[in-house]
Amino acid sequence: MGIFKKREEKPEKKWPTIRSIRFKRYSEGFTFYRVPRGDGRPGYQTVSVYTGDYYFLPKSAPSRIFLRVFYSLSVLAAAGLFLFCGTRAIPFNVARYTALLQLPVIFLFLYTLTVLFYYIIAPKRMTVYDYRTTSLRLQKSCLALIGFLLICTLAAVLYLCFTGFRETSSTLLCAAGFLFSAVFMDILYRVERKLPYEKERSQDRPPKGGIKC
């Protein structure tokens, strides 16, 4: 052995990119295999087999149609109340800090509607990715909306206190609308959180002659 040893070069650390993070989340629960090409050409092709857990609702749970209709009506009612109160021409809605509080709520409602759309079209037996992007994401968006709506309600009450209770009826109407909008979202959140989702291991088999990647 020589006096000087050659230092082993460590592999270059690759930082995760947005594309790699998305692929990792989307492919969670899948196992990838290399199998010979079936078209007679040399080489291999990569195929994926879902080997994770499937999430589904048992027969004792509320029907999927009922849940989707109920959730849609709840979100539309909450968004309608917020828009009705937030667009009224009163001094409270004209204040700058009110606009700063209400703008995130608008984006959160749009985001929640997008999540709800994917929840509606989700399959009966959901993969890990399906479950996280529908049920869990819907719960998180509901919590975020509840928080911002309660902040808007508190802002309306504080506005009355600092302005000597001028425009009391219209401002209280806005506060009540924001509060009831938060109540609708809270009901949706509690219903979805208490659903007894069950898990079942996938029975899909790996392809013949496949080599796990």
Tab-separated table of C-alpha atoms in Angstrom:
chain	number	residue	atom	x	y	z
A	1	MET	CA	0.000	0.000	0.000
A	2	GLY	CA	1.260	3.453	-0.795
A	3	ILE	CA	1.642	6.268	1.625
A	4	PHE	CA	-0.878	8.408	-0.184
A	5	LYS	CA	-4.291	6.938	-0.644
A	6	LYS	CA	-6.531	8.071	-3.383
A	7	ARG	CA	-9.547	9.699	-1.878
A	8	GLU	CA	-12.778	8.188	-3.036
A	9	GLU	CA	-14.864	10.741	-4.860
A	10	LYS	CA	-18.308	11.125	-3.410
A	11	PRO	CA	-21.167	11.250	-5.872
A	12	GLU	CA	-22.366	14.725	-6.601
A	13	LYS	CA	-25.393	15.601	-4.510
A	14	LYS	CA	-28.377	16.376	-6.654
A	15	TRP	CA	-30.835	18.780	-5.178
A	16	PRO	CA	-34.483	17.839	-5.723
A	17	THR	CA	-36.241	19.816	-8.409
A	18	ILE	CA	-39.923	20.676	-8.635
A	19	ARG	CA	-40.315	18.087	-11.363
A	20	SER	CA	-38.650	15.349	-9.300
A	21	ILE	CA	-40.742	16.207	-6.224
A	22	ARG	CA	-43.963	16.054	-8.233
A	23	PHE	CA	-42.950	12.741	-9.798
A	24	LYS	CA	-42.101	11.304	-6.383
A	25	ARG	CA	-45.494	12.289	-5.007
A	26	TYR	CA	-47.376	11.054	-8.059
A	27	SER	CA	-45.516	7.739	-8.169
A	28	GLU	CA	-45.845	6.987	-4.454
A	29	GLY	CA	-47.086	3.425	-4.024
A	30	PHE	CA	-45.943	2.374	-7.509
A	31	THR	CA	-43.107	-0.059	-8.184
A	32	PHE	CA	-41.234	0.232	-11.473
A	33	TYR	CA	-39.987	-2.761	-13.440
A	34	ARG	CA	-37.841	-3.186	-16.523
A	35	VAL	CA	-39.284	-5.717	-18.947
A	36	PRO	CA	-38.175	-6.787	-22.439
A	37	ARG	CA	-39.839	-4.905	-25.248
A	38	GLY	CA	-42.851	-6.712	-26.643
A	39	ASP	CA	-42.507	-5.380	-30.177
A	40	GLY	CA	-39.490	-7.528	-30.990
A	41	ARG	CA	-36.975	-4.718	-30.669
A	42	PRO	CA	-33.962	-5.202	-28.404
A	43	GLY	CA	-33.776	-3.509	-25.079
A	44	TYR	CA	-36.121	-2.915	-22.183
A	45	GLN	CA	-39.048	-0.718	-21.323
A	46	THR	CA	-40.181	0.536	-17.926
A	47	VAL	CA	-43.645	-0.364	-16.631
A	48	SER	CA	-45.257	0.605	-13.332
A	49	VAL	CA	-47.350	-1.591	-11.054
A	50	TYR	CA	-49.275	-0.170	-8.111
A	51	THR	CA	-48.225	-2.098	-5.017
A	52	GLY	CA	-49.359	0.361	-2.327
A	53	ASP	CA	-52.613	0.697	-0.424
A	54	TYR	CA	-55.990	1.549	-1.907
A	55	TYR	CA	-58.254	3.890	0.063
A	56	PHE	CA	-62.016	3.461	-0.141
A	57	LEU	CA	-65.191	4.050	1.836
A	58	PRO	CA	-67.033	1.036	3.263
A	59	LYS	CA	-70.682	0.361	2.540
A	60	SER	CA	-71.652	1.674	5.978
A	61	ALA	CA	-70.363	5.163	5.074
A	62	PRO	CA	-72.520	7.798	3.338
A	63	SER	CA	-72.868	7.319	-0.400
A	64	ARG	CA	-70.345	8.965	-2.695
A	65	ILE	CA	-73.117	10.787	-4.587
A	66	PHE	CA	-74.492	12.289	-1.356
A	67	LEU	CA	-71.048	13.444	-0.243
A	68	ARG	CA	-70.250	15.070	-3.562
A	69	VAL	CA	-73.575	16.902	-3.730
A	70	PHE	CA	-73.342	17.961	-0.081
A	71	TYR	CA	-69.771	19.206	-0.458
A	72	SER	CA	-70.584	21.113	-3.639
A	73	LEU	CA	-73.558	22.847	-2.045
A	74	SER	CA	-71.541	23.689	1.072
A	75	VAL	CA	-68.689	25.282	-0.870
A	76	LEU	CA	-71.053	27.184	-3.169
A	77	ALA	CA	-73.080	28.446	-0.198
A	78	ALA	CA	-69.943	29.555	1.641
A	79	ALA	CA	-68.513	31.262	-1.442
A	80	GLY	CA	-71.855	32.911	-2.220
A	81	LEU	CA	-72.160	34.320	1.300
A	82	PHE	CA	-68.626	35.637	1.190
A	83	LEU	CA	-69.079	37.309	-2.194
A	84	PHE	CA	-72.440	38.793	-1.184
A	85	CYS	CA	-70.970	40.351	1.950
A	86	GLY	CA	-67.573	41.242	0.537
A	87	THR	CA	-68.921	43.127	-2.487
A	88	ARG	CA	-71.350	45.373	-0.623
A	89	ALA	CA	-70.570	49.075	-1.007
A	90	ILE	CA	-69.921	49.913	2.639
A	91	PRO	CA	-66.958	51.668	4.290
A	92	PHE	CA	-65.676	48.444	5.846
A	93	ASN	CA	-65.192	46.775	2.448
A	94	VAL	CA	-63.452	49.863	1.071
A	95	ALA	CA	-60.749	49.858	3.748
A	96	ARG	CA	-57.313	48.753	2.543
A	97	TYR	CA	-56.735	46.183	5.252
A	98	THR	CA	-60.089	44.595	4.425
A	99	ALA	CA	-58.999	44.034	0.838
A	100	LEU	CA	-55.748	42.484	2.048
A	101	LEU	CA	-57.732	40.044	4.179
A	102	GLN	CA	-60.382	39.210	1.595
A	103	LEU	CA	-58.039	38.641	-1.346
A	104	PRO	CA	-56.523	35.413	0.065
A	105	VAL	CA	-60.035	34.125	0.729
A	106	ILE	CA	-60.928	34.499	-2.946
A	107	PHE	CA	-57.865	32.515	-4.018
A	108	LEU	CA	-58.564	29.879	-1.363
A	109	PHE	CA	-62.117	29.438	-2.617
A	110	LEU	CA	-60.837	28.993	-6.170
A	111	TYR	CA	-58.280	26.468	-4.917
A	112	THR	CA	-60.936	24.619	-2.905
A	113	LEU	CA	-63.210	24.414	-5.944
A	114	THR	CA	-60.327	22.891	-7.909
A	115	VAL	CA	-59.677	20.318	-5.175
A	116	LEU	CA	-63.401	19.581	-4.979
A	117	PHE	CA	-63.491	18.943	-8.732
A	118	TYR	CA	-60.763	16.307	-8.407
A	119	TYR	CA	-62.581	14.897	-5.371
A	120	ILE	CA	-65.730	14.471	-7.454
A	121	ILE	CA	-63.992	12.661	-10.316
A	122	ALA	CA	-61.750	10.555	-8.047
A	123	PRO	CA	-62.143	6.765	-8.455
A	124	LYS	CA	-63.902	4.669	-5.838
A	125	ARG	CA	-60.636	2.957	-4.928
A	126	MET	CA	-58.018	5.671	-4.568
A	127	THR	CA	-54.274	5.349	-4.629
A	128	VAL	CA	-52.116	7.145	-2.071
A	129	TYR	CA	-51.730	10.067	-4.459
A	130	ASP	CA	-55.486	10.232	-5.122
A	131	TYR	CA	-56.261	10.152	-1.405
A	132	ARG	CA	-53.798	12.895	-0.544
A	133	THR	CA	-54.809	15.208	-3.385
A	134	THR	CA	-58.539	14.866	-2.692
A	135	SER	CA	-59.533	14.034	0.888
A	136	LEU	CA	-56.491	15.326	2.770
A	137	ARG	CA	-56.040	18.374	0.546
A	138	LEU	CA	-59.724	19.245	0.855
A	139	GLN	CA	-59.440	19.163	4.639
A	140	LYS	CA	-56.398	21.447	4.592
A	141	SER	CA	-58.032	23.961	2.263
A	142	CYS	CA	-61.134	24.005	4.475
A	143	LEU	CA	-59.013	24.749	7.540
A	144	ALA	CA	-57.237	27.579	5.726
A	145	LEU	CA	-60.566	29.069	4.644
A	146	ILE	CA	-62.000	28.800	8.144
A	147	GLY	CA	-59.018	30.668	9.553
A	148	PHE	CA	-59.153	33.540	7.049
A	149	LEU	CA	-62.946	33.844	7.278
A	150	LEU	CA	-62.760	34.090	11.072
A	151	ILE	CA	-60.075	36.770	10.709
A	152	CYS	CA	-62.388	38.715	8.370
A	153	THR	CA	-65.189	38.370	10.929
A	154	LEU	CA	-62.948	39.666	13.695
A	155	ALA	CA	-61.802	42.536	11.469
A	156	ALA	CA	-65.422	43.609	10.930
A	157	VAL	CA	-66.093	43.607	14.679
A	158	LEU	CA	-62.910	45.583	15.376
A	159	TYR	CA	-63.861	48.051	12.652
A	160	LEU	CA	-67.100	48.760	14.494
A	161	CYS	CA	-65.238	49.273	17.756
A	162	PHE	CA	-62.716	51.719	16.293
A	163	THR	CA	-65.280	53.717	14.271
A	164	GLY	CA	-67.768	54.278	17.078
A	165	PHE	CA	-70.272	51.729	15.753
A	166	ARG	CA	-71.128	53.670	12.599
A	167	GLU	CA	-72.748	51.668	9.801
A	168	THR	CA	-73.529	49.052	12.438
A	169	SER	CA	-76.197	47.081	10.590
A	170	SER	CA	-74.292	46.694	7.298
A	171	THR	CA	-70.981	45.854	8.981
A	172	LEU	CA	-72.638	43.329	11.291
A	173	LEU	CA	-74.294	41.773	8.251
A	174	CYS	CA	-70.858	41.304	6.698
A	175	ALA	CA	-69.477	39.848	9.919
A	176	ALA	CA	-72.406	37.416	10.155
A	177	GLY	CA	-71.971	36.414	6.514
A	178	PHE	CA	-68.267	35.705	6.981
A	179	LEU	CA	-69.023	33.731	10.141
A	180	PHE	CA	-71.701	31.572	8.519
A	181	SER	CA	-69.406	31.017	5.557
A	182	ALA	CA	-66.798	29.682	7.988
A	183	VAL	CA	-69.479	27.472	9.583
A	184	PHE	CA	-70.277	25.865	6.212
A	185	MET	CA	-66.614	25.096	5.650
A	186	ASP	CA	-66.262	23.777	9.185
A	187	ILE	CA	-69.147	21.348	8.652
A	188	LEU	CA	-67.566	20.122	5.424
A	189	TYR	CA	-64.213	19.676	7.162
A	190	ARG	CA	-65.698	17.718	10.071
A	191	VAL	CA	-67.723	15.431	7.817
A	192	GLU	CA	-64.750	14.573	5.603
A	193	ARG	CA	-62.416	14.119	8.568
A	194	LYS	CA	-64.758	11.606	10.239
A	195	LEU	CA	-65.262	9.453	7.166
A	196	PRO	CA	-64.072	5.900	7.956
A	197	TYR	CA	-61.707	5.370	5.047
A	198	GLU	CA	-60.370	1.829	4.859
A	199	LYS	CA	-57.122	0.584	3.357
A	200	GLU	CA	-56.533	-2.513	1.296
A	201	ARG	CA	-53.227	-3.733	-0.078
A	202	SER	CA	-53.002	-3.857	-3.846
A	203	GLN	CA	-53.185	-7.351	-5.339
A	204	ASP	CA	-51.498	-6.369	-8.598
A	205	ARG	CA	-48.688	-8.748	-9.518
A	206	PRO	CA	-45.307	-7.765	-10.980
A	207	PRO	CA	-44.861	-8.475	-14.698
A	208	LYS	CA	-43.263	-11.760	-15.736
A	209	GLY	CA	-39.562	-11.419	-16.357
A	210	GLY	CA	-39.577	-7.942	-14.904
A	211	ILE	CA	-36.598	-6.552	-13.041
A	212	LYS	CA	-37.318	-4.083	-10.277
A	213	CYS	CA	-35.736	-0.722	-11.003
